Amino acid sequence: GQSLEQPSEVTAVEGAIVQINCTYQTSGFYGLSWYQQHDGGAPTFLSYNALDGLEETGRFSSFLSRSDSYGYLLLQELQMKDSASYFCAGVNYGGSQGNLIFGKGTKLSVKP
Amino acid sequence: ETGVTQTPRHLVMGMTNKKSLKCEQHLGHNAMYWYKQSAKKPLELMFVYSLEERVENNSVPSRFSPECPNSSHLFLHLHTLQPEDSALYLCASSQVLGNGELFFGEGSRLTVL
């Protein structure tokens, strides 16, 4: 089967660091992407890991370990505006063509 | 503004109606996608087009019918829908198929009465 598991909710305070984990079971797996979605808004792309290791983009970092079927999104210096849902998505070539399979999302609440 | 525009933003229709959702991308991308987003569920991939050819149809009921007349436009034609089809329908595009970076539109919120 093809599935990605991530926690449903996470709560943290402003200025803190939070890590959102994503474990997956998928065949023909190619890479892991992360998306942010505010309530009522469109998902927006945050990062893509095609290789194992850490990718850093400002306050956000993403990690992938294919041997462990695991990745995470790390958010540093949390701000209130980071309150949103975060989705991991596997880039899958198991079907006829490449496409993204999404996890159910993690709702992050940042408190003052 | 992501460069992907969807219309209408909100749609209410009866089960016997026929309507269409429209998506336009201004990014020069080669691949376009329809996703369905329901509460408490992952985004579900419905259809994928690459260079105007359909490359994926994830067992979507025939009451949903996609159309891609050119690489910038994507439609989703709706007919005889069911109340459980009420959801947010998201269009997305990517530069090439399967590169992991999708650009999403704001979505069309569909309510089927």
CSV table of C-alpha atoms in Angstrom, one decimal:
chain,number,residue,atom,x,y,z
A,1,GLY,CA,0.0,0.0,0.0
A,2,GLN,CA,0.9,3.6,-0.2
A,3,SER,CA,0.4,5.7,2.9
A,4,LEU,CA,2.1,8.5,4.9
A,5,GLU,CA,1.6,8.8,8.6
A,6,GLN,CA,2.0,12.1,10.6
A,7,PRO,CA,0.6,13.3,13.9
A,8,SER,CA,-2.8,14.9,13.7
A,9,GLU,CA,-2.1,17.9,16.0
A,10,VAL,CA,0.9,19.6,17.5
A,11,THR,CA,0.9,22.6,19.9
A,12,ALA,CA,3.9,24.8,20.6
A,13,VAL,CA,4.7,28.3,21.9
A,14,GLU,CA,6.1,31.3,20.1
A,15,GLY,CA,9.8,31.2,19.7
A,16,ALA,CA,10.0,27.4,20.2
A,17,ILE,CA,11.2,24.7,17.9
A,18,VAL,CA,8.8,22.0,16.7
A,19,GLN,CA,9.4,18.9,14.6
A,20,ILE,CA,6.6,17.2,12.6
A,21,ASN,CA,7.4,13.6,11.7
A,22,CYS,CA,6.3,11.7,8.7
A,23,THR,CA,6.7,7.9,8.2
A,24,TYR,CA,5.7,6.3,5.0
A,25,GLN,CA,5.0,3.0,3.3
A,26,THR,CA,5.0,3.4,-0.4
A,27,SER,CA,6.5,1.5,-3.4
A,28,GLY,CA,8.5,3.3,-6.1
A,29,PHE,CA,9.1,6.2,-3.7
A,30,TYR,CA,11.1,9.0,-5.2
A,31,GLY,CA,11.2,11.9,-2.7
A,32,LEU,CA,9.3,13.7,0.1
A,33,SER,CA,7.7,17.1,-0.1
A,34,TRP,CA,6.2,19.3,2.6
A,35,TYR,CA,3.3,21.8,2.2
A,36,GLN,CA,1.7,24.4,4.4
A,37,GLN,CA,-2.0,25.2,4.4
A,38,HIS,CA,-3.7,27.9,6.4
A,39,ASP,CA,-7.4,27.6,7.1
A,40,GLY,CA,-9.3,28.6,3.9
A,41,GLY,CA,-6.2,28.8,1.8
A,42,ALA,CA,-4.4,26.8,-0.8
A,43,PRO,CA,-1.6,24.4,0.1
A,44,THR,CA,1.8,26.1,-0.5
A,45,PHE,CA,5.0,24.3,-1.2
A,46,LEU,CA,7.7,24.4,1.5
A,47,SER,CA,10.4,21.9,0.6
A,48,TYR,CA,11.3,18.8,-1.3
A,49,ASN,CA,13.9,16.2,-0.4
A,50,ALA,CA,15.0,14.1,-3.3
A,51,LEU,CA,18.1,12.9,-1.4
A,52,ASP,CA,18.7,11.7,2.1
A,53,GLY,CA,19.7,14.4,4.5
A,54,LEU,CA,18.7,17.9,5.7
A,55,GLU,CA,17.5,20.7,3.5
A,56,GLU,CA,17.4,24.1,5.1
A,57,THR,CA,15.3,27.1,4.0
A,58,GLY,CA,15.3,29.9,6.4
A,59,ARG,CA,13.4,29.0,9.6
A,60,PHE,CA,12.2,25.7,8.1
A,61,SER,CA,14.3,22.5,7.5
A,62,SER,CA,13.3,19.2,6.2
A,63,PHE,CA,15.0,15.8,6.6
A,64,LEU,CA,14.7,12.5,4.8
A,65,SER,CA,16.0,9.1,5.5
A,66,ARG,CA,14.9,6.6,2.9
A,67,SER,CA,16.5,3.6,4.8
A,68,ASP,CA,14.2,4.4,7.7
A,69,SER,CA,11.2,5.4,5.5
A,70,TYR,CA,11.1,8.6,7.6
A,71,GLY,CA,11.2,12.3,7.3
A,72,TYR,CA,10.5,15.4,9.3
A,73,LEU,CA,9.8,19.1,9.0
A,74,LEU,CA,11.6,21.3,11.6
A,75,LEU,CA,10.2,24.8,12.3
A,76,GLN,CA,12.4,27.1,14.3
A,77,GLU,CA,11.6,30.4,16.0
A,78,LEU,CA,7.9,29.7,15.8
A,79,GLN,CA,5.7,32.6,15.0
A,80,MET,CA,1.9,32.9,15.4
A,81,LYS,CA,1.6,33.0,11.6
A,82,ASP,CA,3.0,29.5,11.5
A,83,SER,CA,-0.3,28.2,12.9
A,84,ALA,CA,-1.5,26.0,9.9
A,85,SER,CA,-1.8,22.5,8.7
A,86,TYR,CA,1.4,20.8,7.4
A,87,PHE,CA,1.3,18.0,4.9
A,88,CYS,CA,4.0,15.6,3.9
A,89,ALA,CA,3.7,14.1,0.4
A,90,GLY,CA,5.5,11.3,-1.2
A,91,VAL,CA,6.5,11.6,-4.8
A,92,ASN,CA,5.6,8.2,-6.1
A,93,TYR,CA,6.6,6.4,-9.3
A,94,GLY,CA,4.8,3.2,-8.3
A,95,GLY,CA,1.9,3.9,-10.6
A,96,SER,CA,2.0,4.6,-14.3
A,97,GLN,CA,3.4,8.0,-13.8
A,98,GLY,CA,4.8,10.2,-11.0
A,99,ASN,CA,2.3,11.8,-8.7
A,100,LEU,CA,2.1,13.0,-5.1
A,101,ILE,CA,0.5,11.0,-2.3
A,102,PHE,CA,-0.4,13.2,0.7
A,103,GLY,CA,-0.5,12.4,4.4
A,104,LYS,CA,-3.6,13.5,6.4
A,105,GLY,CA,-1.8,16.6,7.7
A,106,THR,CA,-0.7,17.9,11.1
A,107,LYS,CA,-2.5,20.9,12.5
A,108,LEU,CA,0.1,23.1,14.3
A,109,SER,CA,-1.2,25.6,16.9
A,110,VAL,CA,1.3,28.2,18.0
A,111,LYS,CA,0.4,29.8,21.4
A,112,PRO,CA,1.7,33.2,22.7
B,1,GLU,CA,-1.0,34.6,-5.6
B,2,THR,CA,0.4,31.2,-6.8
B,3,GLY,CA,-0.2,31.7,-10.5
B,4,VAL,CA,-3.0,29.1,-10.5
B,5,THR,CA,-6.5,30.5,-10.7
B,6,GLN,CA,-9.7,28.5,-10.0
B,7,THR,CA,-13.3,29.5,-10.7
B,8,PRO,CA,-15.8,29.5,-9.2
B,9,ARG,CA,-14.5,29.7,-5.6
B,10,HIS,CA,-17.8,28.5,-4.3
B,11,LEU,CA,-20.5,26.3,-6.0
B,12,VAL,CA,-23.8,24.9,-4.7
B,13,MET,CA,-25.5,22.5,-6.9
B,14,GLY,CA,-28.3,20.0,-6.8
B,15,MET,CA,-27.8,16.3,-7.6
B,16,THR,CA,-29.3,16.6,-11.1
B,17,ASN,CA,-27.3,19.7,-12.1
B,18,LYS,CA,-24.4,19.9,-14.5
B,19,LYS,CA,-21.6,22.3,-13.7
B,20,SER,CA,-17.9,22.8,-14.5
B,21,LEU,CA,-14.9,23.9,-12.5
B,22,LYS,CA,-12.2,25.8,-14.3
B,23,CYS,CA,-8.5,26.1,-13.6
B,24,GLU,CA,-5.9,28.2,-15.3
B,25,GLN,CA,-2.2,28.4,-14.7
B,26,HIS,CA,0.0,31.2,-15.8
B,27,LEU,CA,3.3,29.6,-15.0
B,28,GLY,CA,4.1,27.8,-18.2
B,29,HIS,CA,3.9,24.4,-16.5
B,30,ASN,CA,3.5,21.1,-18.3
B,31,ALA,CA,1.6,19.1,-15.7
B,32,MET,CA,-1.8,19.8,-14.1
B,33,TYR,CA,-3.7,18.0,-11.4
B,34,TRP,CA,-7.1,17.8,-9.8
B,35,TYR,CA,-7.2,16.9,-6.0
B,36,LYS,CA,-10.2,16.5,-3.7
B,37,GLN,CA,-9.9,17.7,-0.1
B,38,SER,CA,-12.4,16.5,2.4
B,39,ALA,CA,-12.4,17.0,6.2
B,40,LYS,CA,-10.3,14.5,8.1
B,41,LYS,CA,-8.9,12.9,4.9
B,42,PRO,CA,-5.7,13.3,3.0
B,43,LEU,CA,-5.7,15.2,-0.3
B,44,GLU,CA,-6.9,12.6,-2.9
B,45,LEU,CA,-5.4,12.7,-6.3
B,46,MET,CA,-8.2,12.5,-9.0
B,47,PHE,CA,-6.6,13.2,-12.3
B,48,VAL,CA,-3.2,14.1,-13.8
B,49,TYR,CA,-2.4,15.6,-17.1
B,50,SER,CA,1.0,16.0,-18.7
B,51,LEU,CA,1.3,18.0,-21.9
B,52,GLU,CA,-2.5,17.8,-22.3
B,53,GLU,CA,-2.5,14.0,-22.1
B,54,ARG,CA,-4.2,12.3,-19.2
B,55,VAL,CA,-1.7,10.1,-17.4
B,56,GLU,CA,-3.6,9.2,-14.2
B,57,ASN,CA,-7.2,8.4,-13.3
B,58,ASN,CA,-7.4,7.2,-9.8
B,59,SER,CA,-10.6,5.2,-10.0
B,60,VAL,CA,-12.7,8.4,-10.0
B,61,PRO,CA,-16.5,7.9,-10.6
B,62,SER,CA,-17.6,8.8,-14.1
B,63,ARG,CA,-19.8,11.6,-12.7
B,64,PHE,CA,-16.5,13.6,-12.7
B,65,SER,CA,-15.1,14.2,-16.2
B,66,PRO,CA,-11.8,16.1,-16.7
B,67,GLU,CA,-10.9,18.1,-19.8
B,68,CYS,CA,-7.5,19.7,-20.7
B,69,PRO,CA,-7.9,21.7,-23.9
B,70,ASN,CA,-4.3,23.1,-23.6
B,71,SER,CA,-1.4,23.1,-21.2
B,72,SER,CA,-2.8,26.2,-19.4
B,73,HIS,CA,-6.4,25.2,-18.8
B,74,LEU,CA,-8.0,22.3,-16.9
B,75,PHE,CA,-11.7,21.7,-16.4
B,76,LEU,CA,-13.6,19.3,-14.2
B,77,HIS,CA,-17.1,18.7,-15.5
B,78,LEU,CA,-19.6,17.6,-12.8
B,79,HIS,CA,-22.9,15.8,-13.4
B,80,THR,CA,-25.4,13.9,-11.2
B,81,LEU,CA,-23.2,14.3,-8.1
B,82,GLN,CA,-23.9,12.9,-4.7
B,83,PRO,CA,-23.9,14.8,-1.3
B,84,GLU,CA,-20.7,13.0,-0.4
B,85,ASP,CA,-19.0,14.7,-3.3
B,86,SER,CA,-19.2,17.9,-1.3
B,87,ALA,CA,-15.5,19.0,-0.8
B,88,LEU,CA,-12.8,21.4,-1.7
B,89,TYR,CA,-11.5,20.7,-5.2
B,90,LEU,CA,-8.0,21.9,-5.7
B,91,CYS,CA,-6.2,22.3,-9.0
B,92,ALA,CA,-2.4,22.3,-9.1
B,93,SER,CA,0.3,22.5,-11.7
B,94,SER,CA,4.0,21.6,-11.8
B,95,GLN,CA,6.8,22.4,-14.1
B,96,VAL,CA,7.2,18.8,-15.1
B,97,LEU,CA,5.4,15.6,-14.0
B,98,GLY,CA,6.4,14.3,-10.6
B,99,ASN,CA,9.0,16.9,-9.5
B,100,GLY,CA,7.5,17.2,-6.0
B,101,GLU,CA,6.7,20.9,-6.2
B,102,LEU,CA,3.1,21.6,-6.9
B,103,PHE,CA,1.5,25.1,-7.2
B,104,PHE,CA,-2.1,25.0,-5.9
B,105,GLY,CA,-5.0,27.2,-6.7
B,106,GLU,CA,-7.3,28.5,-3.9
B,107,GLY,CA,-9.8,25.7,-4.6
B,108,SER,CA,-13.4,25.5,-5.5
B,109,ARG,CA,-15.7,24.7,-2.5
B,110,LEU,CA,-18.5,22.5,-3.8
B,111,THR,CA,-21.7,21.8,-1.9
B,112,VAL,CA,-24.0,19.2,-3.3
B,113,LEU,CA,-27.6,19.4,-2.0
